[in-house]
Short mmCIF file of C-alpha atoms in Angstrom, two decimals:
data_model
loop_
_atom_site.label_atom_id
_atom_site.label_comp_id
_atom_site.label_asym_id
_atom_site.label_seq_id
_atom_site.Cartn_x
_atom_site.Cartn_y
_atom_site.Cartn_z
CA GLY S 7 -11.13 66.79 12.44
CA ARG S 8 -12.26 68.66 9.36
CA LYS S 9 -9.14 70.82 9.09
CA GLN S 10 -6.42 68.38 10.07
CA SER S 11 -5.80 64.68 10.51
CA ILE S 12 -3.14 62.20 11.55
CA ALA S 13 -2.51 58.61 10.55
CA PHE S 14 -0.01 55.98 11.59
CA GLY S 15 0.71 52.37 10.76
CA ALA S 16 3.18 49.78 9.53
CA ASN S 17 4.09 48.42 6.10
CA LEU S 18 6.05 45.44 4.89
CA GLU S 19 7.32 46.14 1.37
CA SER S 20 9.43 44.12 -1.05
CA TYR S 21 10.73 44.99 -4.52
CA THR S 22 12.85 42.88 -6.87
CA ASN S 23 13.98 44.27 -10.22
CA LEU S 24 15.78 42.13 -12.80
CA SER S 25 16.92 43.16 -16.26
CA THR S 26 19.09 41.30 -18.78
CA GLY S 27 20.48 41.67 -22.25
CA SER S 28 18.92 39.77 -25.16
CA TYR S 29 19.76 36.08 -25.28
CA ASN S 30 18.12 32.72 -25.97
CA TYR S 31 17.26 30.34 -23.18
CA ILE S 32 15.15 27.27 -22.46
CA ASP S 33 14.21 25.92 -19.05
CA THR S 34 15.43 22.37 -19.72
CA LEU S 35 19.15 23.06 -20.20
CA HIS S 36 21.52 20.14 -19.71
CA GLY S 37 24.89 21.79 -19.20
CA SER S 38 26.35 25.15 -20.14
CA ALA S 39 27.22 24.01 -23.70
CA GLN S 40 23.53 23.87 -24.57
CA PHE S 41 23.06 27.46 -23.40
CA PHE S 42 26.03 28.69 -25.44
CA ALA S 43 24.81 26.76 -28.48
CA LEU S 44 21.53 28.70 -28.39
CA ASN S 45 23.43 31.98 -28.70
CA GLN S 46 25.97 33.31 -31.16
CA PRO S 47 29.60 33.97 -30.17
CA GLY S 48 29.97 37.69 -29.62
CA THR S 49 26.67 37.90 -27.71
CA LYS S 50 27.20 40.24 -24.77
CA LEU S 51 25.87 38.60 -21.63
CA ASN S 52 24.79 41.01 -18.90
CA PHE S 53 22.21 41.29 -16.21
CA ASN S 54 21.25 43.45 -13.24
CA LEU S 55 19.44 42.15 -10.17
CA LEU S 56 18.39 44.31 -7.24
CA SER S 57 16.16 43.37 -4.33
CA SER S 58 15.13 45.24 -1.20
CA THR S 59 12.68 44.25 1.53
CA TRP S 60 11.93 46.37 4.56
CA ILE S 61 9.45 46.92 7.34
CA GLU S 62 8.50 50.47 8.23
CA LEU S 63 6.54 52.43 10.79
CA TYR S 64 5.00 55.64 9.51
CA GLY S 65 3.24 58.74 10.72
CA THR S 66 1.28 61.16 8.55
CA TYR S 67 0.02 64.67 9.16
CA ALA S 68 -2.37 66.40 6.73
CA ARG S 69 -4.06 69.77 6.88
CA THR S 70 -6.59 71.81 4.92
CA ILE S 71 -4.98 75.13 3.96
CA TYR S 72 -7.79 76.55 1.83
CA ASP S 73 -11.51 75.86 1.86
CA ASP S 74 -14.59 77.64 0.48
CA GLU S 75 -17.93 76.64 -1.02
CA HIS S 76 -16.33 75.69 -4.34
CA ARG S 77 -12.96 74.10 -3.63
CA ARG S 78 -10.63 72.72 -0.98
CA LEU S 79 -6.82 72.30 -0.90
CA ASN S 80 -5.18 69.76 1.41
CA VAL S 81 -1.46 69.10 1.95
CA GLY S 82 0.25 66.29 3.83
CA ALA S 83 3.56 64.65 4.69
CA THR S 84 4.52 61.18 5.85
CA LEU S 85 7.67 60.19 7.73
CA LYS S 86 8.72 56.54 7.65
CA LEU S 87 11.28 54.82 9.87
CA SER S 88 12.35 51.41 8.60
CA ARG S 89 14.55 48.37 9.09
CA GLY S 90 16.06 46.70 6.03
CA ILE S 91 15.18 43.02 6.34
CA SER S 92 16.74 41.77 3.11
CA GLY S 93 18.97 43.44 0.54
CA ALA S 94 20.83 41.90 -2.40
CA TYR S 95 22.20 42.89 -5.78
CA ALA S 96 24.22 41.33 -8.59
CA ARG S 97 25.58 42.76 -11.82
CA LEU S 98 27.27 40.96 -14.72
CA ASP S 99 28.98 43.06 -17.38
CA ASN S 100 30.75 42.20 -20.61
CA GLY S 101 30.18 38.44 -20.48
CA GLN S 102 31.61 37.00 -23.72
CA PHE S 103 32.46 33.59 -25.17
CA ALA S 104 33.95 32.04 -28.31
CA SER S 105 33.44 28.65 -29.95
CA THR S 106 35.96 26.25 -31.52
CA LEU S 107 35.57 22.88 -33.17
CA GLN S 108 37.61 20.12 -31.57
CA GLY S 109 37.14 16.98 -33.60
CA ASN S 110 33.38 16.48 -33.87
CA GLN S 111 32.63 18.50 -30.75
CA THR S 112 32.08 22.24 -30.36
CA VAL S 113 33.83 23.68 -27.32
CA TYR S 114 32.83 27.05 -25.89
CA THR S 115 35.42 29.21 -24.13
CA LEU S 116 34.73 32.17 -21.87
CA THR S 117 36.68 35.24 -22.99
CA GLY S 118 35.54 37.87 -20.52
CA ALA S 119 33.24 38.76 -17.66
CA ASN S 120 33.01 41.17 -14.73
CA LEU S 121 30.76 40.34 -11.82
CA VAL S 122 29.83 42.00 -8.55
CA TYR S 123 27.30 40.76 -6.01
CA GLY S 124 26.40 41.66 -2.48
CA TYR S 125 23.79 40.71 0.11
CA SER S 126 22.82 41.85 3.60
CA SER S 127 24.86 40.42 6.45
CA ASN S 128 21.87 39.30 8.52
CA PHE S 129 21.62 36.25 6.23
CA ASP S 130 24.98 35.13 7.62
CA GLN S 131 23.19 34.54 10.93
CA TRP S 132 20.94 31.88 9.39
CA GLN S 133 22.26 28.52 10.59
CA ASN S 134 20.79 25.15 9.63
CA GLY S 135 21.26 23.88 13.18
CA ASN S 136 19.05 26.58 14.70
CA SER S 137 15.30 26.46 15.02
CA SER S 138 13.18 28.48 12.61
CA GLY S 139 12.23 30.87 15.41
CA THR S 140 15.88 31.49 16.35
CA ASN S 141 16.85 32.06 12.72
CA ILE S 142 14.02 34.56 12.18
CA ASN S 143 14.93 36.43 15.37
CA ASN S 144 18.56 36.61 14.28
CA LEU S 145 17.53 37.72 10.80
CA LEU S 146 15.63 40.67 12.28
CA ALA S 147 18.11 41.47 15.06
CA TYR S 148 21.01 42.13 12.67
CA THR S 149 19.16 44.57 10.41
CA GLN S 150 20.13 48.19 9.73
CA GLY S 151 17.97 51.30 10.01
CA GLY S 152 16.58 53.51 7.25
CA ALA S 153 14.19 56.39 6.70
CA SER S 154 12.10 58.00 3.96
CA PHE S 155 9.31 60.52 3.53
CA ASP S 156 6.46 61.42 1.18
CA LEU S 157 4.97 64.80 0.30
CA GLY S 158 1.62 65.40 -1.37
CA LEU S 159 -1.32 67.67 -2.00
CA GLU S 160 -4.89 67.30 -3.25
CA TYR S 161 -7.32 69.79 -4.74
CA LEU S 162 -11.05 69.05 -4.49
CA VAL S 163 -13.78 70.58 -6.62
CA LYS S 164 -17.00 70.44 -4.64
CA PRO S 165 -20.41 69.54 -6.09
CA GLN S 166 -21.90 72.48 -7.94
CA GLY S 167 -24.85 74.17 -6.30
CA THR S 168 -23.91 73.06 -2.79
CA THR S 169 -24.03 75.94 -0.33
CA SER S 170 -23.64 74.15 3.00
CA PHE S 171 -21.41 71.37 4.23
CA GLU S 172 -22.58 71.27 7.82
CA ASP S 173 -23.68 67.65 7.40
CA GLU S 174 -20.72 65.41 8.20
CA ASP S 175 -21.61 62.99 5.39
CA ASN S 176 -21.66 65.78 2.81
CA TYR S 177 -18.57 67.61 3.95
CA TYR S 178 -16.14 65.30 2.14
CA ASP S 179 -18.10 65.03 -1.11
CA TYR S 180 -16.46 66.12 -4.36
CA ASP S 181 -17.01 66.04 -8.10
CA TRP S 182 -13.30 66.09 -8.96
CA LYS S 183 -10.16 65.44 -6.97
CA PHE S 184 -6.68 66.23 -8.32
CA GLY S 185 -3.58 64.97 -6.53
CA ALA S 186 0.20 65.23 -6.82
CA ALA S 187 2.75 63.49 -4.63
CA LEU S 188 6.49 62.93 -4.40
CA LEU S 189 6.97 59.48 -2.89
CA GLY S 190 9.79 57.28 -1.62
CA LEU S 191 12.38 59.94 -0.78
CA GLY S 192 14.84 57.83 1.19
CA GLY S 193 16.01 54.27 1.42
CA ASN S 194 17.41 51.44 3.49
CA GLN S 195 20.88 50.54 4.63
CA TYR S 196 22.43 47.08 4.59
CA LYS S 197 25.75 45.75 5.84
CA TYR S 198 27.60 43.55 3.36
CA GLY S 199 27.50 39.80 4.00
CA THR S 200 30.83 38.03 4.34
CA GLN S 201 30.48 36.24 0.98
CA SER S 202 29.84 39.38 -1.11
CA ARG S 203 32.34 39.60 -3.94
CA VAL S 204 33.85 41.70 -6.73
CA VAL S 205 35.06 39.50 -9.59
CA SER S 206 36.94 40.60 -12.70
CA GLY S 207 38.48 38.81 -15.67
CA VAL S 208 38.43 35.15 -16.69
CA LYS S 209 41.43 32.84 -16.71
CA ALA S 210 42.62 31.38 -20.00
CA ASN S 211 41.04 28.21 -21.37
CA ILE S 212 37.91 28.25 -19.20
CA THR S 213 35.48 26.16 -21.25
CA ASN S 214 31.96 24.89 -20.85
CA LEU S 215 33.47 21.67 -19.52
CA SER S 216 35.24 23.66 -16.78
CA LEU S 217 32.02 25.38 -15.83
CA ASP S 218 30.05 22.14 -15.59
CA GLN S 219 32.77 20.58 -13.48
CA LYS S 220 33.08 23.48 -11.06
CA PHE S 221 29.37 24.26 -10.66
CA ASN S 222 27.98 20.80 -10.07
CA SER S 223 25.56 19.52 -7.47
CA GLY S 224 28.18 20.05 -4.77
CA VAL S 225 27.71 23.81 -4.93
CA ASN S 226 24.97 24.26 -2.35
CA SER S 227 25.86 27.55 -0.65
CA VAL S 228 27.23 30.99 -1.46
CA GLU S 229 30.52 30.02 0.17
CA SER S 230 30.99 26.94 -2.02
CA PHE S 231 29.94 28.99 -5.08
CA ASN S 232 32.64 31.53 -4.25
CA ASP S 233 35.25 28.79 -3.80
CA SER S 234 34.47 27.37 -7.24
CA LEU S 235 34.32 30.78 -8.88
CA ALA S 236 37.72 31.82 -7.46
CA THR S 237 39.43 29.05 -9.47
CA LEU S 238 38.05 30.42 -12.77
CA VAL S 239 38.71 34.18 -12.56
CA ASN S 240 41.69 36.49 -12.44
CA GLN S 241 40.63 38.38 -9.35
CA SER S 242 38.03 37.86 -6.64
CA SER S 243 37.84 39.98 -3.49
CA GLY S 244 35.38 40.47 -0.68
CA ILE S 245 33.39 43.64 -0.04
CA ALA S 246 33.27 45.32 3.36
CA GLY S 247 31.17 48.15 4.72
CA LYS S 248 27.58 48.97 3.89
CA PHE S 249 25.42 49.58 0.85
CA ASN S 250 22.27 51.65 0.49
CA VAL S 251 19.23 50.88 -1.64
CA LEU S 252 16.92 53.76 -2.42
CA ASN S 253 13.17 53.25 -2.28
CA PRO S 254 11.17 53.79 -5.50
CA VAL S 255 11.46 57.58 -5.85
CA ARG S 256 8.59 58.71 -8.05
CA LEU S 257 6.21 61.52 -8.91
CA VAL S 258 2.54 60.50 -8.89
CA LEU S 259 -0.22 62.54 -10.53
CA ASN S 260 -3.81 61.51 -9.90
CA VAL S 261 -7.30 62.49 -11.03
CA ASP S 262 -10.43 61.10 -9.41
CA ARG S 263 -13.97 61.64 -10.77
CA TYR S 264 -17.26 60.96 -9.00
CA LEU S 265 -19.83 59.51 -11.42
CA GLY S 266 -22.82 59.03 -9.11
CA ASP S 267 -24.34 56.25 -6.97
CA ALA S 268 -20.97 55.35 -5.37
CA PHE S 269 -19.28 54.89 -8.77
CA PHE S 270 -15.94 56.58 -9.41
CA VAL S 271 -13.13 56.41 -11.95
CA ASN S 272 -9.51 57.14 -11.13
CA ALA S 273 -6.55 57.86 -13.43
CA ASP S 274 -3.01 57.63 -12.09
CA LEU S 275 0.35 58.48 -13.67
CA SER S 276 3.51 57.28 -11.87
CA LEU S 277 6.89 58.55 -13.07
CA ASN S 278 10.07 57.00 -11.67
CA ALA S 279 13.00 59.31 -11.02
CA PRO S 280 15.22 59.34 -14.15
CA SER S 281 18.01 56.76 -14.04
CA SER S 282 20.54 59.42 -15.05
CA PHE S 283 19.56 61.49 -12.00
CA LEU S 284 20.32 58.65 -9.55
CA LYS S 285 22.82 56.65 -11.62
CA ASP S 286 25.34 56.46 -8.77
CA TYR S 287 22.86 54.79 -6.43
CA LEU S 288 21.20 51.42 -6.13
CA GLN S 289 17.47 52.03 -6.48
CA VAL S 290 14.50 49.68 -6.82
CA LYS S 291 11.87 50.82 -9.32
CA GLU S 292 8.09 50.92 -9.26
CA LEU S 293 6.52 49.16 -12.26
CA SER S 294 3.38 51.29 -12.33
CA PHE S 295 3.06 53.80 -15.16
CA ILE S 296 -0.49 54.57 -16.27
CA THR S 297 -3.42 53.09 -14.35
CA VAL S 298 -7.15 53.64 -14.85
CA THR S 299 -9.37 52.21 -12.11
CA PRO S 300 -13.17 52.15 -12.24
CA ARG S 301 -14.61 51.41 -8.82
CA TRP S 302 -17.75 51.15 -6.75
CA GLU S 303 -17.00 52.26 -3.20
CA THR S 304 -18.79 53.07 0.01
CA LYS S 305 -17.35 53.47 3.51
CA LYS S 306 -17.48 49.73 4.19
CA LEU S 307 -17.43 48.06 0.76
CA GLY S 308 -15.47 48.56 -2.42
CA PHE S 309 -14.81 46.78 -5.71
CA TYR S 310 -11.96 47.91 -7.96
CA LEU S 311 -10.84 47.03 -11.50
CA PRO S 312 -7.37 48.56 -12.11
CA ILE S 313 -6.27 48.51 -15.77
CA GLN S 314 -2.59 49.25 -16.00
CA TYR S 315 -0.05 49.87 -18.75
CA ASN S 316 3.17 49.43 -16.83
CA ASP S 317 6.75 50.59 -17.10
CA GLN S 318 7.69 47.38 -18.95
CA HIS S 319 5.12 48.02 -21.72
CA GLN S 320 2.77 45.32 -20.43
CA LEU S 321 -1.00 45.60 -20.11
CA TRP S 322 -2.36 44.26 -16.83
CA ILE S 323 -5.93 43.86 -15.63
CA GLY S 324 -6.17 43.35 -11.90
CA GLY S 325 -8.76 43.53 -9.19
CA ALA S 326 -9.30 44.37 -5.55
CA VAL S 327 -12.03 44.20 -2.96
CA LYS S 328 -12.55 46.12 0.28
CA VAL S 329 -14.61 44.72 3.12
CA GLY S 330 -14.55 46.90 6.21
CA PRO S 331 -10.89 47.48 7.12
CA LEU S 332 -9.59 44.70 4.83
CA LEU S 333 -8.26 45.50 1.35
CA LEU S 334 -7.10 42.61 -0.83
CA GLY S 335 -5.91 42.86 -4.42
CA ILE S 336 -3.84 41.46 -7.27
CA HIS S 337 -2.02 43.38 -10.00
CA ASN S 338 -2.68 41.00 -12.89
CA PHE S 339 -5.33 38.29 -13.20
CA GLY S 340 -3.30 36.76 -16.04
CA ASN S 341 -0.90 35.26 -13.51
CA LEU S 342 -3.76 33.24 -11.99
CA PHE S 343 -4.90 31.65 -15.24
CA SER S 344 -1.71 31.23 -17.29
CA LYS S 345 -0.07 27.80 -17.13
CA THR S 346 2.94 28.63 -19.31
CA SER S 347 4.22 32.03 -18.19
CA THR S 348 4.18 34.52 -15.36
CA GLU S 349 4.44 38.24 -15.92
CA ASN S 350 5.73 40.79 -13.46
CA GLY S 351 3.62 42.06 -10.62
CA GLY S 352 2.26 40.66 -7.42
CA GLY S 353 -0.44 41.45 -4.94
CA TYR S 354 -1.23 43.46 -1.85
CA ILE S 355 -3.15 43.19 1.38
CA ALA S 356 -3.89 45.94 3.89
CA LEU S 357 -5.83 46.60 7.05
CA VAL S 358 -6.97 50.23 7.25
CA PHE S 359 -8.77 51.46 10.37
CA ARG S 360 -10.40 54.88 10.34
CA ALA S 361 -11.76 56.94 13.20
CA PRO S 362 -15.57 56.55 13.05
CA HIS S 363 -16.12 60.29 13.65
CA ASN S 364 -14.08 63.44 14.01
CA THR S 365 -11.87 63.07 17.07
CA GLU S 366 -11.24 66.77 17.62
CA LYS S 367 -12.31 68.22 20.93
CA LYS S 368 -15.90 69.43 20.97
CA SER S 369 -16.52 73.08 21.73
CA ASP S 370 -18.29 74.19 24.89
CA LYS S 371 -22.01 74.05 24.07
CA ARG S 372 -23.38 75.27 27.40
CA LEU S 373 -24.20 78.69 25.91
CA ASP S 374 -25.84 77.35 22.76
CA CYS S 375 -29.50 78.14 22.12
CA PRO S 376 -31.74 75.27 23.24
CA LYS S 377 -33.17 72.99 20.57
CA TYR S 378 -36.93 72.62 20.63
CA LYS S 379 -38.65 69.40 19.61
#
């Protein structure tokens, strides 16, 4: 109805964040010695990888709490119940190496490293002997539950000079719309897989030759990787229990302006929760920062041109199209045309079905005055 509405649906979401220190690398390395040779001894090697994928069912309730001929204020909340399909993280700290000249050959020796990595236990159910259908069923059956919620409000400035909004098509018109929302408050839970590990220290005299010998073509699983790694480090132990990955907690501020003839322009600012505020938690991050989106949009058709300066200081130009309930888009057209590099980002697809008319109960009209033709 005009004063309140509900929505429900399902999402499949996936985030992977990777950050590293500064080092040199080429994609045609032949052995670890070539990698070390590209970097100076004393270079601190570190990286952080975090990935979370989940499916969620959500329900939303929104209500108009103030409305007059000039303005309208709506508030809403969304509750999401989820299952964590895939979770993984890895962190390398204080990786160091030294170089020595032995005859005419330079030998590189690891002098330190601390490593921790974990993954969700449902991947332990994937067996090469099972059919694809059985493996997928097992992957989903051994997931853990999660929950999150969103809160938001929007303030509409109605077209000037309008005195009546009895017409259904005019009721939702606006000149300006201002929005604010707190999104992603919650996360997903994962049980540690059996091959998750905490690794600290490096044994003496571990050289590039040792690394190439241990991590050869015979390492084809996490278990065999762990077996090889255990021979090179001072301590390696499994991890039990569960780990939680927070969803992208962020504050979103939005301004939408109607230009006329179904043309609009939207400006969006997305601010991730400060890392210091959630430093004790694993949390995937949203890359969006500032986005300006011109669009042409009617109820059934829409064309969008999002221009985004993201959280990684990259400029993206993407696009999206809406045809009926189908919305299809890409974050960055550069990934379609570049043959040498791929930037961050991805795409999205959605099916959005709206009630064709207000679904509130109609009032009793038996006492209304008759309408004359």
